[in-house]
mmCIF file of C-alpha atoms in Angstrom:
data_model
loop_
_atom_site.group_PDB
_atom_site.id
_atom_site.type_symbol
_atom_site.label_atom_id
_atom_site.label_comp_id
_atom_site.label_asym_id
_atom_site.label_seq_id
_atom_site.Cartn_x
_atom_site.Cartn_y
_atom_site.Cartn_z
ATOM 1 C CA LYS A 1 85.302 -44.929 19.809
ATOM 2 C CA PRO A 2 82.511 -44.296 20.511
ATOM 3 C CA HIS A 3 83.756 -42.054 23.300
ATOM 4 C CA LEU A 4 83.895 -38.433 24.244
ATOM 5 C CA PRO A 5 84.370 -36.150 22.460
ATOM 6 C CA PHE A 6 82.179 -37.319 19.583
ATOM 7 C CA ASN A 7 84.578 -36.234 16.851
ATOM 8 C CA ALA A 8 83.874 -38.778 14.129
ATOM 9 C CA PRO A 9 84.475 -37.571 10.549
ATOM 10 C CA LYS A 10 81.695 -35.471 9.024
ATOM 11 C CA ARG A 11 80.528 -38.223 6.650
ATOM 12 C CA TYR A 12 79.348 -40.293 9.633
ATOM 13 C CA TRP A 13 77.372 -37.390 11.091
ATOM 14 C CA ASP A 14 75.778 -36.888 7.683
ATOM 15 C CA MET A 15 74.420 -40.452 7.735
ATOM 16 C CA TYR A 16 71.836 -39.457 10.371
ATOM 17 C CA ASP A 17 69.108 -36.857 10.593
ATOM 18 C CA PRO A 18 68.984 -35.840 14.287
ATOM 19 C CA ALA A 19 65.252 -35.138 13.967
ATOM 20 C CA LYS A 20 64.631 -38.769 12.963
ATOM 21 C CA LEU A 21 66.620 -40.544 15.671
ATOM 22 C CA PRO A 22 64.532 -42.943 17.795
ATOM 23 C CA PRO A 23 62.880 -41.038 20.669
ATOM 24 C CA LEU A 24 63.748 -41.777 24.277
ATOM 25 C CA THR A 25 61.286 -44.240 25.784
ATOM 26 C CA ASN A 26 62.295 -43.638 29.412
ATOM 27 C CA PRO A 27 63.599 -40.073 29.839
ATOM 28 C CA GLU A 28 62.343 -39.685 33.430
ATOM 29 C CA ARG A 29 63.752 -41.127 36.623
ATOM 30 C CA PRO A 30 62.192 -44.450 37.644
ATOM 31 C CA VAL A 31 59.311 -44.183 40.104
ATOM 32 C CA ASN A 32 60.420 -44.937 43.699
ATOM 33 C CA ALA A 33 64.114 -45.194 42.788
ATOM 34 C CA PRO A 34 66.504 -44.089 45.574
ATOM 35 C CA GLU A 35 68.492 -40.905 45.045
ATOM 36 C CA ILE A 36 71.781 -42.795 45.321
ATOM 37 C CA ALA A 37 70.995 -44.633 42.082
ATOM 38 C CA PHE A 38 71.745 -41.452 40.114
ATOM 39 C CA HIS A 39 74.814 -39.309 39.512
ATOM 40 C CA ASP A 40 75.759 -35.895 38.127
ATOM 41 C CA ALA A 41 76.837 -37.226 34.694
ATOM 42 C CA ARG A 42 79.957 -35.097 34.926
ATOM 43 C CA GLU A 43 81.755 -37.062 32.215
ATOM 44 C CA MET A 44 79.213 -35.839 29.678
ATOM 45 C CA LEU A 45 77.730 -32.678 31.188
ATOM 46 C CA ARG A 46 80.712 -30.936 32.796
ATOM 47 C CA SER A 47 80.836 -28.516 29.861
ATOM 48 C CA PHE A 48 77.194 -27.506 30.540
ATOM 49 C CA LYS A 49 78.159 -25.870 33.876
ATOM 50 C CA GLY A 50 75.615 -27.752 35.952
ATOM 51 C CA LYS A 51 72.630 -27.000 33.717
ATOM 52 C CA PRO A 52 70.655 -29.738 31.958
ATOM 53 C CA PRO A 53 71.145 -29.802 28.183
ATOM 54 C CA THR A 54 68.468 -28.182 26.045
ATOM 55 C CA PRO A 55 66.373 -30.342 23.666
ATOM 56 C CA ALA A 56 68.600 -29.198 20.801
ATOM 57 C CA GLN A 57 71.732 -30.143 22.729
ATOM 58 C CA VAL A 58 70.237 -33.533 23.589
ATOM 59 C CA ARG A 59 69.657 -34.192 19.890
ATOM 60 C CA GLU A 60 73.234 -33.155 19.097
ATOM 61 C CA LEU A 61 74.704 -35.435 21.792
ATOM 62 C CA ARG A 62 72.662 -38.411 20.622
ATOM 63 C CA HIS A 63 73.526 -37.575 17.012
ATOM 64 C CA GLY A 64 77.210 -37.615 17.954
ATOM 65 C CA TYR A 65 76.941 -41.004 19.621
ATOM 66 C CA TYR A 66 75.303 -42.511 16.543
ATOM 67 C CA ALA A 67 78.015 -40.999 14.335
ATOM 68 C CA ALA A 68 80.838 -42.267 16.559
ATOM 69 C CA THR A 69 79.302 -45.754 16.765
ATOM 70 C CA THR A 70 79.008 -45.961 12.991
ATOM 71 C CA TYR A 71 82.587 -44.731 12.611
ATOM 72 C CA MET A 72 83.687 -47.548 14.923
ATOM 73 C CA ASP A 73 81.706 -50.054 12.877
ATOM 74 C CA ALA A 74 83.602 -48.917 9.788
ATOM 75 C CA GLN A 75 86.975 -49.542 11.469
ATOM 76 C CA ILE A 76 85.900 -53.057 12.436
ATOM 77 C CA GLY A 77 84.938 -53.582 8.812
ATOM 78 C CA ARG A 78 88.472 -52.640 7.747
ATOM 79 C CA VAL A 79 89.961 -55.239 10.117
ATOM 80 C CA LEU A 80 87.569 -57.969 8.956
ATOM 81 C CA ALA A 81 88.217 -57.117 5.313
ATOM 82 C CA GLN A 82 91.941 -57.553 5.886
ATOM 83 C CA LEU A 83 91.366 -60.917 7.564
ATOM 84 C CA ASP A 84 89.440 -61.967 4.483
ATOM 85 C CA HIS A 85 92.156 -60.621 2.177
ATOM 86 C CA LEU A 86 94.838 -62.602 4.019
ATOM 87 C CA GLY A 87 92.745 -65.771 4.085
ATOM 88 C CA LEU A 88 92.814 -65.973 7.877
ATOM 89 C CA TYR A 89 89.121 -66.467 8.594
ATOM 90 C CA GLU A 90 89.354 -70.243 8.963
ATOM 91 C CA ASN A 91 91.808 -70.119 11.863
ATOM 92 C CA THR A 92 90.822 -66.850 13.562
ATOM 93 C CA ILE A 93 88.523 -66.228 16.531
ATOM 94 C CA VAL A 94 86.995 -62.755 16.463
ATOM 95 C CA THR A 95 85.493 -61.230 19.609
ATOM 96 C CA PHE A 96 83.887 -57.842 20.092
ATOM 97 C CA ALA A 97 82.822 -56.338 23.421
ATOM 98 C CA SER A 98 82.546 -53.024 25.226
ATOM 99 C CA ASP A 99 83.653 -52.257 28.788
ATOM 100 C CA HIS A 100 80.366 -50.583 29.771
ATOM 101 C CA GLY A 101 77.039 -49.369 28.461
ATOM 102 C CA PHE A 102 76.108 -45.717 27.912
ATOM 103 C CA HIS A 103 73.182 -43.511 28.875
ATOM 104 C CA LEU A 104 71.963 -40.978 26.327
ATOM 105 C CA GLY A 105 69.361 -39.249 28.482
ATOM 106 C CA GLU A 106 67.558 -42.340 29.768
ATOM 107 C CA HIS A 107 66.429 -41.696 33.373
ATOM 108 C CA LYS A 108 67.970 -38.216 32.946
ATOM 109 C CA LEU A 109 71.405 -39.861 33.013
ATOM 110 C CA TRP A 110 74.327 -39.497 30.646
ATOM 111 C CA ALA A 111 77.396 -41.684 30.043
ATOM 112 C CA LYS A 112 78.280 -44.431 32.530
ATOM 113 C CA THR A 113 78.558 -45.278 36.286
ATOM 114 C CA SER A 114 74.976 -46.379 36.970
ATOM 115 C CA CYS A 115 73.551 -49.796 37.883
ATOM 116 C CA PHE A 116 70.724 -49.533 35.357
ATOM 117 C CA GLU A 117 70.380 -51.766 32.307
ATOM 118 C CA TRP A 118 71.564 -49.044 29.915
ATOM 119 C CA ASP A 119 74.922 -49.001 31.683
ATOM 120 C CA ALA A 120 75.296 -52.701 32.480
ATOM 121 C CA ALA A 121 74.379 -54.098 29.057
ATOM 122 C CA VAL A 122 77.196 -54.232 26.509
ATOM 123 C CA PRO A 123 77.571 -55.656 23.022
ATOM 124 C CA MET A 124 79.274 -59.050 22.923
ATOM 125 C CA ILE A 125 79.999 -60.896 19.685
ATOM 126 C CA ILE A 126 82.044 -64.091 19.398
ATOM 127 C CA ALA A 127 82.785 -65.448 15.930
ATOM 128 C CA SER A 128 84.793 -68.623 15.448
ATOM 129 C CA PRO A 129 85.195 -71.049 12.547
ATOM 130 C CA LYS A 130 84.194 -73.773 15.046
ATOM 131 C CA LEU A 131 80.705 -72.420 15.669
ATOM 132 C CA ALA A 132 77.848 -74.754 14.771
ATOM 133 C CA LYS A 133 75.356 -71.928 14.137
ATOM 134 C CA PRO A 134 77.171 -68.866 12.779
ATOM 135 C CA GLY A 135 75.223 -65.626 12.961
ATOM 136 C CA ALA A 136 72.850 -66.843 15.668
ATOM 137 C CA SER A 137 71.944 -64.743 18.697
ATOM 138 C CA THR A 138 70.976 -65.886 22.177
ATOM 139 C CA HIS A 139 69.056 -64.673 25.215
ATOM 140 C CA ALA A 140 71.464 -66.441 27.585
ATOM 141 C CA LEU A 141 73.019 -64.279 30.285
ATOM 142 C CA ALA A 142 76.735 -63.577 29.965
ATOM 143 C CA GLU A 143 79.408 -61.455 31.633
ATOM 144 C CA LEU A 144 82.686 -59.970 30.427
ATOM 145 C CA LEU A 145 84.365 -62.372 32.858
ATOM 146 C CA ASP A 146 83.205 -65.147 30.539
ATOM 147 C CA LEU A 147 85.248 -63.985 27.548
ATOM 148 C CA TYR A 148 88.575 -65.423 28.685
ATOM 149 C CA PRO A 149 87.388 -68.961 29.498
ATOM 150 C CA THR A 150 85.362 -68.979 26.273
ATOM 151 C CA ILE A 151 88.345 -68.065 24.098
ATOM 152 C CA VAL A 152 90.529 -70.594 25.941
ATOM 153 C CA ASP A 153 87.968 -73.309 25.155
ATOM 154 C CA LEU A 154 87.647 -72.285 21.516
ATOM 155 C CA ALA A 155 91.427 -72.249 21.120
ATOM 156 C CA GLY A 156 91.819 -75.651 22.776
ATOM 157 C CA LEU A 157 94.122 -74.306 25.493
ATOM 158 C CA PRO A 158 94.336 -75.442 29.134
ATOM 159 C CA LYS A 159 92.019 -73.469 31.415
ATOM 160 C CA PRO A 160 93.504 -71.901 34.583
ATOM 161 C CA ARG A 161 91.711 -72.931 37.771
ATOM 162 C CA HIS A 162 91.439 -69.410 39.177
ATOM 163 C CA LEU A 163 89.017 -68.097 36.518
ATOM 164 C CA GLU A 164 85.786 -66.581 37.867
ATOM 165 C CA GLY A 165 83.930 -66.522 34.548
ATOM 166 C CA LYS A 166 82.305 -69.448 32.757
ATOM 167 C CA SER A 167 82.915 -70.632 29.236
ATOM 168 C CA LEU A 168 80.113 -69.703 26.859
ATOM 169 C CA LEU A 169 81.007 -72.546 24.518
ATOM 170 C CA PRO A 170 77.834 -74.503 25.438
ATOM 171 C CA VAL A 171 75.755 -71.481 24.366
ATOM 172 C CA LEU A 172 77.766 -71.068 21.165
ATOM 173 C CA LYS A 173 76.962 -74.677 20.348
ATOM 174 C CA ASN A 174 73.314 -74.324 21.374
ATOM 175 C CA PRO A 175 71.998 -70.717 21.475
ATOM 176 C CA ALA A 176 68.920 -71.896 23.381
ATOM 177 C CA GLY A 177 71.104 -73.069 26.265
ATOM 178 C CA THR A 178 72.506 -71.176 29.253
ATOM 179 C CA VAL A 179 75.506 -71.384 31.571
ATOM 180 C CA LYS A 180 74.515 -69.050 34.431
ATOM 181 C CA GLY A 181 71.451 -67.758 36.217
ATOM 182 C CA ALA A 182 72.597 -64.175 36.797
ATOM 183 C CA ALA A 183 75.029 -61.489 35.656
ATOM 184 C CA TYR A 184 76.518 -58.903 38.046
ATOM 185 C CA THR A 185 77.762 -55.332 37.869
ATOM 186 C CA GLN A 186 78.723 -52.763 40.492
ATOM 187 C CA HIS A 187 79.376 -49.030 40.735
ATOM 188 C CA PRO A 188 80.555 -46.819 43.607
ATOM 189 C CA ARG A 189 79.193 -43.581 45.017
ATOM 190 C CA PRO A 190 80.499 -41.048 44.427
ATOM 191 C CA ALA A 191 81.004 -42.379 40.937
ATOM 192 C CA TYR A 192 84.518 -40.874 40.958
ATOM 193 C CA TYR A 193 86.091 -40.887 44.402
ATOM 194 C CA LYS A 194 89.469 -40.509 46.084
ATOM 195 C CA GLY A 195 90.623 -42.890 48.782
ATOM 196 C CA ALA A 196 87.483 -44.916 49.382
ATOM 197 C CA PRO A 197 83.866 -44.654 48.194
ATOM 198 C CA GLU A 198 80.984 -43.716 50.469
ATOM 199 C CA ALA A 199 78.771 -46.490 49.116
ATOM 200 C CA MET A 200 78.720 -49.292 46.579
ATOM 201 C CA GLY A 201 75.903 -50.445 44.334
ATOM 202 C CA TYR A 202 75.706 -54.161 43.557
ATOM 203 C CA SER A 203 73.381 -55.141 40.725
ATOM 204 C CA MET A 204 72.137 -58.601 39.794
ATOM 205 C CA ARG A 205 70.423 -59.286 36.465
ATOM 206 C CA THR A 206 68.469 -62.496 35.942
ATOM 207 C CA ALA A 207 66.401 -63.485 32.918
ATOM 208 C CA THR A 208 63.357 -61.680 34.358
ATOM 209 C CA VAL A 209 64.456 -58.983 36.838
ATOM 210 C CA ARG A 210 67.213 -56.599 37.860
ATOM 211 C CA TYR A 211 67.880 -56.341 41.588
ATOM 212 C CA THR A 212 70.240 -53.716 43.047
ATOM 213 C CA GLU A 213 71.493 -53.117 46.579
ATOM 214 C CA TRP A 214 73.235 -49.936 47.712
ATOM 215 C CA ARG A 215 75.420 -50.443 50.789
ATOM 216 C CA ASP A 216 77.448 -48.121 52.993
ATOM 217 C CA TRP A 217 81.074 -48.887 52.149
ATOM 218 C CA LYS A 218 82.421 -48.706 55.722
ATOM 219 C CA THR A 219 79.629 -50.441 57.624
ATOM 220 C CA GLY A 220 78.020 -52.653 54.978
ATOM 221 C CA LYS A 221 74.616 -51.284 56.028
ATOM 222 C CA LEU A 222 71.886 -51.347 53.384
ATOM 223 C CA ILE A 223 71.089 -47.860 52.074
ATOM 224 C CA GLY A 224 68.583 -48.624 49.322
ATOM 225 C CA ARG A 225 67.125 -51.318 47.093
ATOM 226 C CA GLU A 226 65.843 -51.471 43.535
ATOM 227 C CA LEU A 227 63.888 -54.172 41.753
ATOM 228 C CA TYR A 228 62.774 -53.907 38.135
ATOM 229 C CA ASP A 229 60.530 -56.388 36.345
ATOM 230 C CA HIS A 230 62.033 -56.960 32.889
ATOM 231 C CA VAL A 231 59.026 -58.934 31.719
ATOM 232 C CA ARG A 232 56.633 -55.991 32.129
ATOM 233 C CA ASP A 233 59.024 -53.039 32.445
ATOM 234 C CA ARG A 234 62.086 -53.440 30.219
ATOM 235 C CA GLY A 235 62.814 -49.730 30.516
ATOM 236 C CA GLU A 236 63.224 -50.017 34.302
ATOM 237 C CA ASN A 237 60.710 -47.255 34.940
ATOM 238 C CA ILE A 238 59.186 -48.486 38.229
ATOM 239 C CA ASN A 239 61.126 -49.706 41.250
ATOM 240 C CA ILE A 240 58.892 -52.421 42.746
ATOM 241 C CA ALA A 241 61.188 -53.468 45.604
ATOM 242 C CA ALA A 242 58.804 -52.157 48.286
ATOM 243 C CA GLY A 243 55.893 -54.224 46.995
ATOM 244 C CA ARG A 244 57.623 -57.558 46.338
ATOM 245 C CA SER A 245 59.060 -58.568 49.696
ATOM 246 C CA ASP A 246 58.966 -62.263 48.764
ATOM 247 C CA LEU A 247 61.067 -61.795 45.631
ATOM 248 C CA VAL A 248 63.344 -59.235 47.300
ATOM 249 C CA LYS A 249 64.063 -61.709 50.094
ATOM 250 C CA GLN A 250 65.143 -64.360 47.603
ATOM 251 C CA MET A 251 67.189 -61.919 45.517
ATOM 252 C CA ALA A 252 68.907 -60.548 48.633
ATOM 253 C CA LYS A 253 69.852 -64.082 49.627
ATOM 254 C CA ASP A 254 71.354 -64.739 46.206
ATOM 255 C CA MET A 255 73.148 -61.378 46.254
ATOM 256 C CA ALA A 256 74.695 -62.125 49.648
ATOM 257 C CA LYS A 257 76.325 -65.239 48.206
ATOM 258 C CA GLN A 258 78.013 -63.191 45.482
ATOM 259 C CA PHE A 259 78.742 -60.051 47.532
ATOM 260 C CA PRO A 260 78.789 -60.840 51.278
ATOM 261 C CA ALA A 261 78.047 -57.779 53.430
ATOM 262 C CA GLN A 262 81.262 -56.619 55.102
ATOM 263 C CA ARG A 263 82.866 -53.681 56.862
ATOM 264 C CA HIS A 264 85.722 -51.810 55.230
ATOM 265 C CA PRO A 265 88.266 -50.069 57.484
#
């Protein structure tokens, strides 16, 4: 949890008034975004028989997500309380992360399988008795690939050479530091396919922008681009790729290093 169906116990639903939940700040599709960036949200909306949810149904879905998230928080609390009871805090590393983000109506999308920030961003918490600044947060970029090398470092174990992620230990020691200049995600189209996808979306997030390329899976040909300015447009509401050829050129060069264009038989 949280996951579909949102069947948390009633007490967690009762903690929230659906009329007072924070309003959506970006319910519409981004201006100039390519059609391939979106999907049919079947994981969430298949029970709506192809029709968009009504405002009341939107409130209920968002209400359910809040309830399920809070229910999950309570289960984590039970685990941490038992660690405390057993006196294991001083030699235990606790990590918390999610496998993907989740749309709740942003950009008219629901659930996962997009390359937008709402889908790519996940919670990540690392708590260790060796941390110099417990409870601190950081703006440093990180990826789920970084969890393994980080835990290996914290545990004082030898690090395998084949790891693709980077240890976040320098950031844990100094939250103002950083270990990488970009974080990457990717999603196929169709979002759920059999055999091979028709296209793949590769997304690159830096400290200031998100850049996404959609490529034909068989030929490697570019289908569409997206560029969002996270300094001025954190909600990713305007695709500015067409007007920033200089930045797009640099981002495309960096993307090619991470995901070289290739043909797939």
